Coordinates of C-alpha atoms in Angstrom, one line a residue:
M1 CA 35.3 2.8 -2.6
D2 CA 34.0 -0.1 -0.5
R3 CA 30.4 -1.3 -0.5
F4 CA 29.5 0.6 2.6
D5 CA 30.7 3.9 1.3
K6 CA 29.1 3.3 -2.1
L7 CA 25.7 2.4 -0.6
R8 CA 25.9 5.4 1.7
A9 CA 26.8 7.8 -1.2
T10 CA 24.0 6.4 -3.4
T11 CA 21.4 6.7 -0.6
L12 CA 22.5 10.3 0.0
E13 CA 22.2 11.2 -3.7
L14 CA 18.7 9.6 -4.0
C15 CA 17.5 11.3 -0.8
R16 CA 18.6 14.7 -2.1
I17 CA 15.9 14.3 -4.9
P18 CA 12.7 15.2 -3.0
S19 CA 10.1 12.7 -4.3
P20 CA 6.8 12.9 -2.3
S21 CA 4.0 10.9 -3.8
A22 CA 2.1 12.6 -6.5
A23 CA 3.5 16.0 -5.6
G24 CA 5.4 17.1 -8.6
D25 CA 8.2 15.7 -10.8
G26 CA 10.3 14.3 -8.0
E27 CA 9.5 10.6 -8.6
N28 CA 10.3 11.0 -12.3
R29 CA 13.6 12.7 -11.4
V30 CA 14.5 9.7 -9.3
M31 CA 13.7 7.4 -12.2
D32 CA 15.8 9.6 -14.5
D33 CA 18.7 9.2 -12.1
L34 CA 18.3 5.5 -11.9
E35 CA 18.1 5.3 -15.7
R36 CA 21.3 7.3 -16.0
R37 CA 23.1 5.0 -13.6
L38 CA 21.9 1.9 -15.4
S39 CA 22.7 3.3 -18.8
G40 CA 26.2 4.1 -17.7
A41 CA 26.7 0.5 -16.4
L42 CA 25.2 -1.0 -19.5
S43 CA 27.6 1.0 -21.8
R44 CA 30.5 -0.8 -20.1
K45 CA 28.8 -4.2 -20.3
P46 CA 26.6 -4.3 -23.4
G47 CA 24.5 -7.2 -24.5
C48 CA 23.6 -8.8 -21.1
C49 CA 20.8 -6.5 -20.0
S50 CA 17.7 -4.8 -21.3
L51 CA 16.6 -1.4 -20.0
S52 CA 13.0 -0.2 -20.3
R53 CA 11.2 3.0 -19.5
Y54 CA 7.4 2.6 -19.6
P55 CA 4.7 5.1 -18.7
L56 CA 2.2 4.8 -15.9
P57 CA -1.2 4.4 -17.7
R58 CA -3.5 7.4 -17.4
D59 CA -1.4 9.1 -14.8
P60 CA -2.3 12.7 -14.3
Y61 CA 1.3 13.4 -13.1
G62 CA 3.0 11.9 -16.2
R63 CA 5.1 9.5 -14.2
S64 CA 7.0 6.6 -15.7
H65 CA 9.0 3.6 -14.5
V66 CA 12.5 2.4 -15.2
A67 CA 13.0 -1.4 -15.3
A68 CA 16.2 -3.4 -16.1
L69 CA 16.4 -7.1 -16.8
W70 CA 19.8 -8.8 -16.4
R71 CA 20.1 -12.2 -18.1
C72 CA 22.1 -14.9 -16.4
P73 CA 24.7 -16.4 -18.9
S74 CA 23.3 -19.9 -18.2
G75 CA 20.1 -19.1 -20.1
T76 CA 17.9 -20.0 -17.2
K77 CA 14.3 -18.7 -17.1
D78 CA 14.4 -18.4 -13.3
T79 CA 14.1 -14.7 -12.3
V80 CA 14.2 -12.8 -9.0
I81 CA 12.4 -9.4 -8.9
L82 CA 14.0 -6.6 -6.9
M83 CA 11.1 -4.3 -6.0
G84 CA 11.0 -1.1 -4.1
H85 CA 9.4 2.4 -4.2
V86 CA 11.1 5.7 -5.0
D87 CA 8.5 8.0 -3.5
V88 CA 8.4 9.3 0.1
V89 CA 5.9 10.9 2.4
E90 CA 5.8 14.7 2.6
A91 CA 8.4 16.3 4.8
E92 CA 5.9 17.6 7.3
G93 CA 6.8 18.0 10.9
Y94 CA 10.4 19.0 10.5
G95 CA 9.7 22.6 11.6
P96 CA 12.8 24.8 11.3
L97 CA 14.8 21.8 10.0
T98 CA 12.5 21.6 6.9
P99 CA 15.1 23.1 4.5
W100 CA 17.4 20.1 5.2
A101 CA 14.8 17.3 5.4
Y102 CA 16.1 15.9 2.1
D103 CA 19.8 16.4 2.9
P104 CA 20.6 13.6 5.3
E105 CA 24.2 14.6 6.0
E106 CA 23.4 18.2 6.9
L107 CA 20.2 17.3 8.7
T108 CA 22.0 14.7 10.8
R109 CA 24.6 17.4 11.7
R110 CA 21.9 19.9 12.7
M111 CA 20.0 17.3 14.8
A112 CA 22.7 17.8 17.4
S113 CA 21.0 21.1 18.4
A114 CA 17.4 19.9 17.9
D115 CA 15.0 18.9 20.7
L116 CA 15.1 15.2 20.1
P117 CA 13.4 12.4 22.0
E118 CA 15.9 10.6 24.2
E119 CA 16.0 7.4 22.1
A120 CA 16.7 9.5 18.9
R121 CA 19.4 11.4 20.7
R122 CA 21.1 8.2 21.8
D123 CA 21.0 7.0 18.2
L124 CA 22.5 10.3 17.0
R125 CA 25.3 10.0 19.5
S126 CA 26.1 6.4 18.4
G127 CA 27.2 7.7 15.0
R128 CA 25.6 4.8 13.1
F129 CA 22.3 6.6 12.2
L130 CA 21.6 8.8 9.2
F131 CA 18.5 11.1 9.7
G132 CA 16.3 12.4 6.8
R133 CA 13.2 11.9 4.8
G134 CA 13.5 8.7 2.8
T135 CA 16.6 7.4 4.4
M136 CA 15.0 4.2 5.7
D137 CA 11.7 4.4 3.8
M138 CA 13.1 3.5 1.3
K139 CA 15.9 5.2 -0.7
A140 CA 18.5 2.9 1.1
G141 CA 16.5 -0.1 -0.1
I142 CA 16.6 1.2 -3.7
A143 CA 20.4 1.7 -3.3
L144 CA 20.8 -1.9 -2.1
H145 CA 18.9 -3.4 -5.0
L146 CA 20.7 -1.2 -7.5
D147 CA 24.1 -2.3 -6.1
L148 CA 23.1 -5.9 -6.3
F149 CA 22.0 -5.4 -9.9
E150 CA 25.2 -3.6 -10.8
E151 CA 27.3 -6.5 -9.3
A152 CA 25.5 -8.9 -11.7
L153 CA 26.5 -6.6 -14.6
E154 CA 30.1 -6.4 -13.5
N155 CA 30.5 -10.0 -12.7
P156 CA 28.1 -12.1 -14.9
E157 CA 29.1 -15.4 -13.3
R158 CA 28.3 -14.2 -9.8
F159 CA 24.5 -15.1 -9.8
G160 CA 22.7 -18.1 -11.1
V161 CA 19.3 -16.5 -11.8
N162 CA 18.1 -13.5 -13.8
L163 CA 17.5 -10.3 -11.9
L164 CA 14.7 -7.8 -12.7
F165 CA 15.3 -4.4 -11.1
C166 CA 11.8 -2.9 -11.0
P167 CA 11.4 0.2 -8.8
V168 CA 8.0 1.9 -8.8
V169 CA 6.3 5.2 -7.8
D170 CA 3.4 6.1 -5.6
E171 CA 3.6 3.4 -2.9
E172 CA 3.0 6.0 -0.1
N173 CA -0.2 7.2 -1.9
D174 CA -2.5 4.7 -3.7
S175 CA 0.1 2.3 -5.2
A176 CA -0.7 3.5 -8.6
G177 CA 2.8 2.6 -9.6
M178 CA 2.7 -1.0 -8.6
R179 CA -0.8 -1.4 -10.1
G180 CA 0.6 0.0 -13.3
A181 CA 3.5 -2.4 -13.2
I182 CA 1.3 -5.5 -13.2
P183 CA 0.9 -5.6 -17.0
F184 CA 4.6 -4.9 -17.5
L185 CA 5.5 -7.9 -15.3
T186 CA 3.1 -10.3 -16.9
D187 CA 4.0 -9.2 -20.5
L188 CA 7.7 -9.4 -19.7
A189 CA 7.4 -12.9 -18.3
R190 CA 5.4 -14.0 -21.3
N191 CA 7.6 -12.4 -23.9
E192 CA 11.0 -13.2 -22.3
R193 CA 9.8 -16.7 -21.1
L194 CA 10.7 -15.9 -17.5
R195 CA 9.7 -17.8 -14.3
Y196 CA 9.5 -15.5 -11.3
L197 CA 10.9 -17.4 -8.3
A198 CA 10.4 -14.6 -5.9
C199 CA 10.0 -10.8 -5.4
L200 CA 12.3 -9.3 -2.8
N201 CA 11.6 -6.0 -1.2
A202 CA 13.9 -4.0 1.1
E203 CA 11.3 -2.1 3.2
P204 CA 12.5 -1.4 6.7
C205 CA 12.4 -4.6 8.7
D206 CA 11.9 -3.1 12.1
L207 CA 8.1 -2.8 12.0
G208 CA 6.8 -5.2 14.7
S209 CA 10.3 -6.0 16.1
E210 CA 10.9 -6.4 19.8
G211 CA 14.4 -6.0 21.2
P212 CA 17.2 -7.6 19.2
V213 CA 14.9 -9.7 17.0
R214 CA 14.5 -8.6 13.5
P215 CA 11.4 -9.8 11.6
L216 CA 11.7 -11.5 8.2
Y217 CA 8.3 -11.2 6.5
V218 CA 7.1 -13.8 4.0
G219 CA 3.6 -12.2 3.6
T220 CA 2.0 -8.8 3.6
I221 CA -1.3 -7.5 5.0
G222 CA -4.3 -6.6 2.8
K223 CA -6.4 -3.4 3.1
I224 CA -9.9 -2.5 2.0
M225 CA -12.0 0.6 2.7
P226 CA -15.7 -0.1 3.1
L227 CA -18.0 3.0 2.5
A228 CA -21.6 3.8 3.5
L229 CA -23.5 6.7 2.0
L230 CA -26.5 7.4 4.3
Q231 CA -29.6 9.0 3.1
G232 CA -32.1 10.3 5.6
R233 CA -35.0 12.8 5.2
E234 CA -34.6 16.5 5.1
A235 CA -36.8 18.7 7.4
H236 CA -36.6 22.0 9.1
V237 CA -35.2 21.6 12.6
G238 CA -38.4 23.0 14.0
E239 CA -40.2 20.0 12.5
V240 CA -37.7 17.4 13.4
A241 CA -40.2 14.6 13.5
L242 CA -40.7 15.0 9.7
G243 CA -37.0 14.3 9.1
I244 CA -34.5 11.5 9.6
N245 CA -31.0 12.7 10.6
A246 CA -28.4 11.0 8.3
A247 CA -25.8 11.9 11.0
L248 CA -27.7 9.6 13.4
L249 CA -27.6 6.8 10.9
A250 CA -23.9 7.3 10.2
S251 CA -22.9 7.4 13.9
S252 CA -24.9 4.3 14.6
L253 CA -22.9 2.5 12.0
V254 CA -19.7 3.8 13.4
E255 CA -20.7 2.6 16.9
A256 CA -21.5 -0.8 15.4
L257 CA -18.4 -1.3 13.4
D258 CA -15.5 0.8 14.8
G259 CA -13.3 -1.6 16.8
D260 CA -15.7 -4.5 16.3
P261 CA -13.7 -7.6 17.5
Q262 CA -15.3 -9.7 14.8
T263 CA -13.5 -7.6 12.2
C264 CA -10.0 -8.5 13.6
E265 CA -8.0 -11.0 11.7
R266 CA -5.4 -13.2 13.4
T267 CA -2.3 -15.1 12.4
P268 CA 0.2 -17.0 14.6
D269 CA 2.1 -13.8 14.9
G270 CA -0.7 -11.9 16.6
V271 CA -3.9 -9.9 16.1
F272 CA -4.3 -7.1 13.6
S273 CA -6.4 -3.9 14.0
P274 CA -10.2 -4.2 13.7
A275 CA -12.2 -1.9 11.4
I276 CA -11.5 1.7 12.2
C277 CA -13.6 4.7 11.1
M278 CA -11.4 7.0 8.9
G279 CA -14.1 9.5 7.9
L280 CA -17.5 10.6 9.1
E281 CA -19.1 13.7 7.6
I282 CA -22.4 15.4 6.8
R283 CA -22.6 15.8 3.0
R284 CA -23.8 19.3 2.2
R285 CA -22.0 22.3 0.8
A286 CA -23.3 25.0 3.1
Y287 CA -24.8 25.6 6.5
S288 CA -28.5 25.0 6.7
V289 CA -31.1 24.8 9.5
T290 CA -32.4 21.6 8.1
V291 CA -32.0 18.1 9.5
P292 CA -28.9 16.7 7.6
A293 CA -30.3 14.3 4.9
R294 CA -27.0 12.8 3.8
A295 CA -23.9 11.6 5.5
A296 CA -20.9 9.4 4.6
V297 CA -18.8 7.1 6.7
Y298 CA -15.9 4.9 5.7
F299 CA -13.5 2.5 7.4
N300 CA -10.0 1.1 7.2
L301 CA -10.1 -2.7 7.4
L302 CA -7.0 -4.9 7.4
T303 CA -7.4 -8.3 5.9
V304 CA -5.5 -11.6 6.2
T305 CA -8.1 -14.0 4.7
R306 CA -11.2 -12.0 3.9
T307 CA -12.0 -11.3 0.2
P308 CA -13.9 -8.1 -0.9
A309 CA -17.1 -10.2 -1.2
E310 CA -16.8 -11.4 2.4
V311 CA -16.1 -7.9 3.6
L312 CA -19.2 -6.6 1.8
D313 CA -21.4 -9.4 3.4
L314 CA -20.1 -8.4 6.9
F315 CA -20.6 -4.7 6.2
R316 CA -24.2 -5.3 4.9
D317 CA -25.0 -7.2 8.1
R318 CA -23.6 -4.4 10.3
A319 CA -25.4 -1.7 8.3
S320 CA -28.8 -3.4 8.5
S321 CA -28.5 -3.7 12.3
A322 CA -27.2 -0.1 12.6
L323 CA -30.0 1.4 10.6
A324 CA -32.6 -0.5 12.7
T325 CA -30.9 0.6 15.9
A326 CA -30.8 4.2 14.9
L327 CA -34.4 4.3 13.7
E328 CA -35.6 2.7 16.9
K329 CA -33.7 5.2 19.0
R330 CA -35.2 8.1 16.9
Q331 CA -38.7 6.6 17.5
R332 CA -38.2 6.3 21.3
D333 CA -36.7 9.7 21.7
L334 CA -39.3 11.6 19.6
T335 CA -42.1 9.7 21.3
A336 CA -40.6 10.7 24.7
C337 CA -40.5 14.3 23.6
G338 CA -44.1 14.1 22.6
L339 CA -43.3 14.8 19.0
L340 CA -44.6 11.4 17.8
P341 CA -47.7 9.5 18.9
Q342 CA -47.1 6.3 20.8
D343 CA -48.5 4.2 17.9
A344 CA -46.5 5.8 15.1
P345 CA -44.8 3.2 12.9
T346 CA -41.0 3.0 13.0
P347 CA -39.5 3.7 9.5
R348 CA -37.7 0.8 8.0
G349 CA -34.2 1.3 6.5
Q350 CA -33.1 -0.1 3.2
V351 CA -29.6 -1.3 2.4
L352 CA -28.4 -1.1 -1.2
E353 CA -25.1 -2.0 -2.9
A354 CA -23.3 0.8 -4.8
G355 CA -23.2 -1.4 -7.9
D356 CA -27.0 -1.7 -7.9
L357 CA -27.4 2.0 -7.4
L358 CA -25.0 2.8 -10.2
E359 CA -26.8 0.4 -12.6
Q360 CA -30.1 2.0 -11.8
A361 CA -28.6 5.5 -12.4
R362 CA -27.1 4.4 -15.8
R363 CA -30.6 3.2 -16.9
K364 CA -31.8 6.7 -16.2
G365 CA -29.0 8.3 -18.3
F366 CA -26.3 8.9 -15.7
D367 CA -22.7 8.6 -17.1
P368 CA -20.3 8.0 -14.2
E369 CA -17.2 8.3 -16.5
G370 CA -18.5 11.6 -18.0
F371 CA -19.3 12.9 -14.5
L372 CA -15.9 12.0 -13.3
A373 CA -14.2 13.8 -16.2
R374 CA -16.0 17.0 -15.2
L375 CA -14.7 17.0 -11.6
D376 CA -11.8 19.0 -10.4
P377 CA -8.8 16.7 -11.2
H378 CA -7.1 17.8 -8.0
L379 CA -9.8 16.4 -5.8
D380 CA -8.8 13.5 -3.6
A381 CA -9.7 10.1 -5.1
R382 CA -12.0 9.2 -2.2
E383 CA -13.9 12.5 -2.6
K384 CA -14.3 11.8 -6.3
A385 CA -15.7 8.4 -5.6
L386 CA -18.2 9.8 -3.1
R387 CA -19.4 12.5 -5.5
I388 CA -20.0 9.8 -8.2
L389 CA -22.1 7.9 -5.7
E390 CA -24.0 11.0 -4.6
A391 CA -24.8 12.0 -8.2
A392 CA -26.1 8.5 -8.9
L393 CA -28.3 8.7 -5.8
D394 CA -29.6 12.1 -7.0
T395 CA -30.4 10.6 -10.4
V396 CA -32.3 7.7 -9.0
G397 CA -34.0 9.8 -6.4
A398 CA -34.2 7.0 -3.8
Q399 CA -35.8 8.1 -0.5
G400 CA -34.3 7.4 2.9
P401 CA -33.7 6.0 5.3
L402 CA -31.2 4.3 3.1
A403 CA -27.6 3.0 3.3
V404 CA -25.6 2.6 0.1
L405 CA -22.7 0.3 0.6
G406 CA -19.5 0.2 -1.4
F407 CA -15.8 0.7 -1.3
L408 CA -13.3 3.6 -1.6
P409 CA -9.8 3.3 -3.1
P410 CA -7.2 2.1 -2.5
Y411 CA -7.4 -1.7 -2.2
Y412 CA -4.6 -4.0 -1.3
P413 CA -5.0 -7.8 -1.5
Q414 CA -3.3 -9.8 1.2
R415 CA -0.3 -11.8 -0.1
L416 CA 0.6 -14.8 2.1
N417 CA 3.0 -17.7 2.0
Q418 CA 0.6 -20.6 2.5
N419 CA 3.3 -23.1 2.0
R420 CA 1.2 -24.8 -0.8
T421 CA 2.9 -24.1 -4.1
E422 CA 6.4 -25.2 -5.1
G423 CA 7.4 -21.5 -5.1
E424 CA 6.1 -20.8 -1.7
K425 CA 7.8 -23.9 -0.2
R426 CA 11.0 -23.0 -1.9
L427 CA 11.0 -19.4 -0.6
R428 CA 10.0 -20.4 3.0
E429 CA 12.9 -22.9 3.0
V430 CA 15.3 -20.1 1.8
A431 CA 13.9 -17.8 4.6
Q432 CA 14.6 -20.5 7.2
D433 CA 18.2 -20.9 5.9
L434 CA 18.6 -17.1 6.0
V435 CA 17.7 -17.1 9.7
G436 CA 20.6 -19.5 10.4
H437 CA 23.0 -17.6 8.1
A438 CA 22.3 -14.3 9.8
Q439 CA 23.0 -15.7 13.2
R440 CA 26.2 -17.6 12.2
T441 CA 27.7 -14.9 10.1
H442 CA 26.5 -11.6 11.7
G443 CA 25.2 -12.6 15.1
E444 CA 21.8 -11.2 14.1
T445 CA 18.6 -12.8 15.2
L446 CA 16.0 -13.0 12.5
E447 CA 12.5 -14.4 13.0
I448 CA 10.2 -15.4 10.2
R449 CA 6.9 -13.6 10.5
E450 CA 3.9 -14.4 8.4
V451 CA 2.4 -11.0 7.7
F452 CA 4.0 -7.6 7.4
G453 CA 1.6 -5.2 9.2
G454 CA 2.3 -2.2 7.0
I455 CA 0.8 -1.7 3.5
T456 CA 3.3 -2.6 0.8
D457 CA 3.4 -3.0 -3.0
L458 CA 4.1 -6.7 -2.5
S459 CA 0.3 -7.1 -2.2
F460 CA 0.1 -6.9 -6.0
L461 CA 2.3 -9.9 -6.9
G462 CA -0.8 -12.1 -7.4
F463 CA -4.3 -12.6 -6.0
Q464 CA -4.8 -15.6 -3.8
G465 CA -8.5 -16.2 -4.7
R466 CA -10.9 -16.5 -7.5
K467 CA -11.8 -13.9 -10.2
E468 CA -15.3 -13.8 -8.6
D469 CA -13.8 -12.8 -5.3
L470 CA -12.7 -9.5 -6.9
E471 CA -16.0 -8.8 -8.6
A472 CA -17.6 -7.3 -5.5
L473 CA -14.8 -4.8 -5.4
A474 CA -15.0 -3.8 -9.0
R475 CA -18.8 -3.6 -9.1
N476 CA -19.1 -1.5 -5.9
L477 CA -16.1 1.0 -6.1
P478 CA -17.4 4.1 -7.8
G479 CA -15.1 5.1 -10.7
W480 CA -13.7 1.6 -11.1
G481 CA -11.5 1.4 -14.2
T482 CA -11.1 5.2 -14.5
L483 CA -10.6 6.7 -11.0
Y484 CA -9.1 3.5 -9.7
D485 CA -7.9 0.6 -11.8
L486 CA -6.6 -2.8 -11.1
D487 CA -6.0 -5.3 -14.0
R488 CA -7.8 -8.2 -12.5
E489 CA -6.9 -10.6 -15.3
R490 CA -3.2 -9.8 -15.0
L491 CA -3.3 -9.8 -11.2
L492 CA -4.7 -13.4 -11.3
E493 CA -2.0 -14.3 -13.8
L494 CA 0.8 -13.4 -11.4
D495 CA 1.7 -15.8 -8.5
V496 CA 5.0 -14.6 -7.1
P497 CA 6.1 -15.5 -3.5
I498 CA 7.4 -12.5 -1.6
L499 CA 10.1 -11.9 1.0
N500 CA 11.1 -8.6 2.7
V501 CA 14.8 -8.5 3.4
G502 CA 15.0 -5.0 4.6
T503 CA 17.1 -2.2 6.0
A504 CA 17.0 -1.2 9.6
G505 CA 16.0 2.1 11.1
K506 CA 13.4 3.9 13.1
D507 CA 10.5 6.4 13.0
A508 CA 9.4 6.0 9.4
H509 CA 7.1 8.9 8.3
K510 CA 8.2 11.0 11.3
W511 CA 10.6 13.9 11.5
T512 CA 13.0 11.7 13.3
E513 CA 13.1 9.1 10.5
R514 CA 16.6 7.6 10.5
L515 CA 18.6 4.7 9.0
D516 CA 20.8 2.3 10.8
T517 CA 23.7 2.4 8.4
E518 CA 25.7 -0.3 10.0
Y519 CA 23.0 -3.0 9.7
S520 CA 21.7 -1.6 6.4
F521 CA 24.9 -1.3 4.5
R522 CA 27.0 -4.1 6.1
V523 CA 24.5 -6.8 7.0
T524 CA 21.6 -6.4 4.6
P525 CA 23.7 -6.6 1.4
D526 CA 25.0 -10.0 2.4
L527 CA 21.5 -11.2 3.4
L528 CA 20.1 -10.2 -0.1
R529 CA 22.9 -12.0 -1.9
F530 CA 22.5 -15.1 0.3
V531 CA 18.8 -15.2 -0.7
V532 CA 19.5 -14.8 -4.4
D533 CA 22.1 -17.6 -4.3
R534 CA 19.9 -20.0 -2.4
L535 CA 17.0 -19.3 -4.8
A536 CA 19.3 -20.1 -7.7
E537 CA 20.3 -23.4 -6.0
Q538 CA 16.7 -24.3 -5.2
G539 CA 15.5 -23.5 -8.7
R540 CA 17.9 -25.9 -10.4
P541 CA 16.4 -29.3 -11.4

């Protein structure tokens, strides 16, 4: 069986194991399969590799990871991490094709009679695309890394660096898998005396591509979710002047922040999305004819340079202005209605950080960890964080108008190649060499891009900032350390340059997700090996 057929067969077998994030035992079943494959290879080549199975700490789904370290016979400490995720998004949207969503061969065959978009139909007719959930995102990438690792086992003289095959779970959810892998990576480096030269991912490379150019990413975007819990004043709707509508306060903040150009971050590659409102809701459990006294609003914000502390400063400024704007509007409108006298004072809004509120509540006997333990474990993590903050506000009894500012999970640090460290310079040079190699050898045009615009686990290969920069996040994310955990000490210990040398395909997360098998199984394997070889050359004294 040649490499193309082997990679195709492995991808098909991995895709046939449904593994949606945090939705059952699918992720563990993929890990079981990888462990079986690696154990079989190791039985033929004992002594050159160590295989580990380590649990994901405090995981309600009981998930665990497989990791394998192959040691180069030269005894070098230089190591390349092969990182990817085994989970997929849910197979929603497939309609009558749902029974075959995880069977790429059968699904591809049945696509011939489906009502496909024209581009997808052209790709189907080409014969080079394999349709199915997880084909491009990213079971094929896992197959590529596994194949590379197995080659090192079979031919120990082939590579000049150690290889660490380290797949993870939960990337499509909250990256609990990669966050849980951080202590493993730091402990392994310390105990085995490894030097991580780079972390290679094989996420689909087509995001952001135009025409025949394929991006080669040396950095990945960050993501943070600012939250505001708004407290107004309750009153019967017949006595509206006695109340302050929390929905008005929340909508004023949305108007101020949603799409705000000052929240855009830019790189030489282009502009990334500004803050976008992801949730706006009145917080009460049943219908009532009272003015809503509490509302919540939260945003998605992509980061390239901003730290959590800087985001909190920006958010505080917008919240203060939004509260003032909303309260002035209320005053004008109620005065015009004749419900307030002309000389009535305008209420003043207060802005409070979640960390300060939680500290006040603790002093009054509130136990956030105990409260969290009593919540329904199946609640969404963001809902749990909101309920912790609401309970703290109830404990303190603070009166509105008030905005409590904090963060919701998840958080992804940006990870850039700043061309500052020896490792970053080395990997950037290798990436530049890869561009020439791809053109000469395969006629493929690669272009180095600074930031991958999609969220990836590569964010957690080190934090490019100070410990203090993370403190604003930890202090102001309700449930930190229990609901959401990120080992800040270990994260700061890592400093691994990253490179995405990916598969090709289209329509990730859609029912038309499909993998370009010709590029992914004929070109990408060579590109990966070229990078590993060049890193080995660059790492030598």
